[in-house]
Short mmCIF file of C-alpha atoms in Angstrom, two decimals:
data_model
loop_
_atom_site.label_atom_id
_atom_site.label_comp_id
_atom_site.label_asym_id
_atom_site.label_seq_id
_atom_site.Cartn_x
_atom_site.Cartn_y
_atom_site.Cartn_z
CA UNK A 39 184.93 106.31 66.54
CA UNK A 40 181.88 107.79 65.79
CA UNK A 41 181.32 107.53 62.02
CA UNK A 42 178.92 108.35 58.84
CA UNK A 43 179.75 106.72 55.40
CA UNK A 44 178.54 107.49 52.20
CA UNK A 45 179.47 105.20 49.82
CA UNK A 46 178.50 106.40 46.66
CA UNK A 47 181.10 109.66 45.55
CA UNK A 48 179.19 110.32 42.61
CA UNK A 49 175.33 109.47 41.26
CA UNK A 50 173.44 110.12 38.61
CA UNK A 51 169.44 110.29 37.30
CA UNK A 52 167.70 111.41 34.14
CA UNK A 53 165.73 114.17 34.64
CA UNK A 54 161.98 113.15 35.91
CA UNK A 55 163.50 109.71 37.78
CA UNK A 56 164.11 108.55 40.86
CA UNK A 57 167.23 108.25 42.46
CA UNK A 58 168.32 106.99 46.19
CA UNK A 59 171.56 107.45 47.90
CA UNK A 60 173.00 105.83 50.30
CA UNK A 61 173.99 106.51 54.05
CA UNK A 62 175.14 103.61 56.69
CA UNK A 63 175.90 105.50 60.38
CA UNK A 64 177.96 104.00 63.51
CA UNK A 65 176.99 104.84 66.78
CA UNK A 66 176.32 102.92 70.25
CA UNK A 67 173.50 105.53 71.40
CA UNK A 68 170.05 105.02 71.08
CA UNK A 69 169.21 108.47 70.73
CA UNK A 70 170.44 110.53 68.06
CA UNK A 71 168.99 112.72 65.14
CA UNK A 72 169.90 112.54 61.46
CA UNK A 73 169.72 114.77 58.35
CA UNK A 74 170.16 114.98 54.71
CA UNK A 75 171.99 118.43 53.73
CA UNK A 76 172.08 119.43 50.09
CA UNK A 77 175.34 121.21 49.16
CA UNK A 78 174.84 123.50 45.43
CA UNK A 79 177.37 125.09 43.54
CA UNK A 80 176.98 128.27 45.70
CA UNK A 81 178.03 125.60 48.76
CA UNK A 82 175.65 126.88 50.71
CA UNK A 83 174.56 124.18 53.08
CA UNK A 84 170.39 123.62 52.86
CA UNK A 85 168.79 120.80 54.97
CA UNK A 86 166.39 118.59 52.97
CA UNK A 87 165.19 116.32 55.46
CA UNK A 88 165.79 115.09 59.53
CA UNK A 89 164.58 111.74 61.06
CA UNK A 90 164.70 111.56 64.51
CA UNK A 91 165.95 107.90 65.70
CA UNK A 92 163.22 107.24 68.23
CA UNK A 93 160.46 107.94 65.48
CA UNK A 94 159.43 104.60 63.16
CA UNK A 95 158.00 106.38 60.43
CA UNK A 96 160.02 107.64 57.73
CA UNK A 97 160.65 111.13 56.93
CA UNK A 98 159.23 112.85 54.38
CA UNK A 99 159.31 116.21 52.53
CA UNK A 100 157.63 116.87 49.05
CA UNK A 101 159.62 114.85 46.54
CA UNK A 102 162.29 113.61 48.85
CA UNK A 103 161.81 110.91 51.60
CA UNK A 104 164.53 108.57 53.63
CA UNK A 105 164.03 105.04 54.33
CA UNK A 106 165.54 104.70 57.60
CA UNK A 107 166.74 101.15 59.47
CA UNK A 108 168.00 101.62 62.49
CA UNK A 109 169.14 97.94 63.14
CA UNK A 110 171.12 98.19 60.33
CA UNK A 111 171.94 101.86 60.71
CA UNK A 112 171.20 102.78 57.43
CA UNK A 113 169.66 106.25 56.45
CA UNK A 114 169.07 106.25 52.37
CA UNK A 115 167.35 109.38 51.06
CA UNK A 116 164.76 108.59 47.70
CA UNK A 117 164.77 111.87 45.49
CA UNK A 118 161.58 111.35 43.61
CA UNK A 119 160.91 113.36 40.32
CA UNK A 120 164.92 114.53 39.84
CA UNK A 121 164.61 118.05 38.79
CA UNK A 122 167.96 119.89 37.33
CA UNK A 123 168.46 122.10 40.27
CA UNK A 124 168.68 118.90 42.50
CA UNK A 125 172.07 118.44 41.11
CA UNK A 126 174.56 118.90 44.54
CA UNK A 127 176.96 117.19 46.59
CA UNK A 128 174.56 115.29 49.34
CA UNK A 129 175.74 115.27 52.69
CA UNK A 130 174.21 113.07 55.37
CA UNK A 131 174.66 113.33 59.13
CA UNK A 132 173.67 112.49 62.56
CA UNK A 133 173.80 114.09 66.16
CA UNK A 134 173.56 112.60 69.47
CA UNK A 135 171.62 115.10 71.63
CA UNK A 136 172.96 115.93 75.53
CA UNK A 137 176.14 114.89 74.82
CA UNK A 138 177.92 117.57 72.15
CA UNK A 139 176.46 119.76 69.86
CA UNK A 140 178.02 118.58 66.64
CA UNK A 141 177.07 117.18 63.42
CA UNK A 142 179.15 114.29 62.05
CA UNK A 143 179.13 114.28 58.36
CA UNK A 144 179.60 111.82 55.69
CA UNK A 145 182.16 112.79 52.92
CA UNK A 146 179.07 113.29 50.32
CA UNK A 147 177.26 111.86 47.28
CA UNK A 148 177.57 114.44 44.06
CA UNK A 149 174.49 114.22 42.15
CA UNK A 150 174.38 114.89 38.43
CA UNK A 151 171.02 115.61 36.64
CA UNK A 152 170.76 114.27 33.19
CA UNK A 153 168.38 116.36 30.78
CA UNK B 81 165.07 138.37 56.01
CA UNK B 82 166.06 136.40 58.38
CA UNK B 83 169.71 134.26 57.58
CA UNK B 84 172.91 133.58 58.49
CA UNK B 85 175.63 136.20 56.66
CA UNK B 86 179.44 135.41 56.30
CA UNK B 87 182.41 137.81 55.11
CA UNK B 88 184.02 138.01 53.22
CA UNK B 89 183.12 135.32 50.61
CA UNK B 90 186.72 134.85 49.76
CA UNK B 91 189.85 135.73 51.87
CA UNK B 92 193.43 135.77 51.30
CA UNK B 93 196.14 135.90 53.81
CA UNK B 94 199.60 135.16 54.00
CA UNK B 95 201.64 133.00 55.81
CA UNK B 96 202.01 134.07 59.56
CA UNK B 97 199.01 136.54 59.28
CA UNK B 98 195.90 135.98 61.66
CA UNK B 99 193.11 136.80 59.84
CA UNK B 100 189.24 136.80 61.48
CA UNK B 101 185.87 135.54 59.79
CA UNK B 102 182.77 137.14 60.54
CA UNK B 103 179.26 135.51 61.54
CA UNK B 104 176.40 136.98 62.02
CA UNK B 105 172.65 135.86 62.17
CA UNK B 106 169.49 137.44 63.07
CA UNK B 107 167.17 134.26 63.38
CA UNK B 108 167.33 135.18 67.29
CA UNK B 109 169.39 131.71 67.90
CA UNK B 110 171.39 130.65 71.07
CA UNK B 111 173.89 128.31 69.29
CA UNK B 112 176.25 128.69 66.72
CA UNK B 113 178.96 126.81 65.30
CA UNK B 114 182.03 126.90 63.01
CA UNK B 115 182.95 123.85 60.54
CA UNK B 116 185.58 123.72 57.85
CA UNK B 117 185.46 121.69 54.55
CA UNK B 118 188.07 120.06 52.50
CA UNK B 119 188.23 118.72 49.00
CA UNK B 120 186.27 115.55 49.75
CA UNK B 121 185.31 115.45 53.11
CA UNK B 122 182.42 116.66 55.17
CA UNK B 123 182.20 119.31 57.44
CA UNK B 124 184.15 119.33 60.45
CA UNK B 125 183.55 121.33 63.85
CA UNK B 126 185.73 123.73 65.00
CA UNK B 127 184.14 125.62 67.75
CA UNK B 128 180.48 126.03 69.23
CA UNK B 129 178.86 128.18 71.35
CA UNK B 130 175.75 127.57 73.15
CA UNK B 131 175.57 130.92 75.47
CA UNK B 132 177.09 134.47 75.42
CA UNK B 133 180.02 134.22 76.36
CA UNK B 134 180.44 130.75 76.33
CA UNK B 135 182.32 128.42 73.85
CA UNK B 136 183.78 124.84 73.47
CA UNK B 137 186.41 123.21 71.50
CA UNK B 138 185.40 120.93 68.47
CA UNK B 139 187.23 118.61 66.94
CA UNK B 140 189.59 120.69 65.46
CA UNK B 141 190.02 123.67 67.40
CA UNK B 142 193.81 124.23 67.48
CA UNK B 143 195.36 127.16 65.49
CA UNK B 144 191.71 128.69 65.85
CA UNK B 145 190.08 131.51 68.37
CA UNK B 146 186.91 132.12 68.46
CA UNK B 147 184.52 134.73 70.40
CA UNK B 148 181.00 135.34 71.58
CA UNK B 149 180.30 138.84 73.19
CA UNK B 150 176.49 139.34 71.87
CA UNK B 151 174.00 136.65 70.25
CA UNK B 152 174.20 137.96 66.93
CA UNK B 153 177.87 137.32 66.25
CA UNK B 154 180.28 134.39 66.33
CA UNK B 155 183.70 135.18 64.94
CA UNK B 156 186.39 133.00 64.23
CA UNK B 157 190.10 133.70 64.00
CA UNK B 158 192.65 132.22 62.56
CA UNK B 159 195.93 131.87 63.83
CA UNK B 160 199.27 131.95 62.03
CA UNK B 161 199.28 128.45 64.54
CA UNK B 162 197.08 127.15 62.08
CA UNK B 163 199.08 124.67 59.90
CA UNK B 164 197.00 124.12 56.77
CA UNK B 165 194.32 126.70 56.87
CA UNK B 166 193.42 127.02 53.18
CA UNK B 167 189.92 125.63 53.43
CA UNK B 168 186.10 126.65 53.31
CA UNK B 169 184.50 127.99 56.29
CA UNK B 170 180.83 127.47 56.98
CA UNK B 171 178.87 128.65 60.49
CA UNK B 172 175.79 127.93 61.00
CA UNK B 173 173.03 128.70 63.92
CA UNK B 174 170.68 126.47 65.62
CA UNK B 175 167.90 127.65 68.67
CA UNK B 176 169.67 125.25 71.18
CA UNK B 177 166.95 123.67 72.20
CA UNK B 178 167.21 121.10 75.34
CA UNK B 179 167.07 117.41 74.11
CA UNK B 180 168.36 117.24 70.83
CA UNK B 181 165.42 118.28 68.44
CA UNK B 182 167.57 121.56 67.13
CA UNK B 183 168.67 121.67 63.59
CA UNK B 184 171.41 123.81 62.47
CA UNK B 185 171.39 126.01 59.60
CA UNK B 186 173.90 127.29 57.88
CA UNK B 187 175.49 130.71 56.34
CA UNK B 188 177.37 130.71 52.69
CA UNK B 189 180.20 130.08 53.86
CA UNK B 190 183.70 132.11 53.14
CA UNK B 191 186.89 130.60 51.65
CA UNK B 192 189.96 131.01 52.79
CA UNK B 193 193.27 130.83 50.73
CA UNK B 194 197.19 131.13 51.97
CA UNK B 195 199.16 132.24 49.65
#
């Protein structure tokens, strides 16, 4: 089975620090896609960031950046700067394109700001 | 504005009672999905649909119905088949691009309680 696990249930980072979180993914294809979703309060799901798997150079957007190693299958996502409305459950996921249209989600990281 | 709208936000139903969700976007997308959540898991698929009039199971499509008669809209019922259907309910929309480089986004979600 196909899976994504996030090992880390809970984090947290003073406010103006940087804080990574883990993802490790299973999968036998070579091509896939993976993303970080952010999950607030209002559990709205908002994408932060997408790597695809053929593409060496990590992803980055403003303060948040992944390092991703794809021989290990690991997919960690570096929150630089931790603001207070960063606090959210962090979800990460991967899809394997031509084959079905899902995302397969880990079960989360919550992330607690500290002022 | 462009989005993704759900309704209700919170629905009640009791046992034996099919009760539908409504999804609607206006980003102009070909895809949609449904996913539920539960305490301390990820998201889940349900059903997707890449077309009008077009739809595939997910993982988890049994006790579930779902619909697509015009772009906009994509919604899911729930059937009194459904054994544990106290959950929350996220769709979400995606262009459908060919070869994997499509990102889904997502509505606010509704949740669902059986009383």
């Amino acid at each position: 089975a196909q899976t994504v696990t996030q090992s880390q249930p809970e984090m947290s980072v003073q406010e103006a620090e940087t804080v990574t979180l883990s993802c490790t993914y299973d999968t036998s294809e070579s091509d896939y896609y993976l993303f970080w979703y952010k999950q607030p309060p209002s559990r709205q799901m908002i994408l932060v960031i997408r790597q695809e798997a053929y593409k060496q150079q990590n992803a980055t957007e403003n303060r948040f950046s992944v390092n991703f190693q794809k021989a290990a299958k690991s997919f960690s996502l570096k929150i630089s700067d931790s603001q207070l409305g960063d606090a959210a459950m962090y979800f990460c996921a991967y899809r394997i394109p031509r084959r079905d249209e899902k995302l397969t989600f880990g079960t989360g990281t919550r992330l607690t700001i500290i002022p | 504005d462009g989005g993704i709208t759900q309704s209700p936000k919170y629905l009640f139903r009791k046992e034996g009672q099919n009760v539908t969700l409504s999804c609607e976007q206006n980003l102009n997308h070909d895809a949609m999905y449904w996913y539920r959540q539960d305490p301390g898991q990820g998201l889940r698929l349900i059903y997707y649909s890449q077309i009008v009039n077009d739809f595939q199971k997910g993982d988890i499509a049994e006790g579930y119905s779902v619909s697509r008669e015009k772009k906009e809209s994509f919604p899911l019922t729930v059937t009194s088949a459904q054994k544990n259907p106290t959950a929350f309910y996220l769709c979400a929309s995606s262009r459908g691009l060919a070869g994997g480089r499509d990102t889904q986004y997502f509505g606010p979600g509704t949740r669902l309680t059986v009383l």
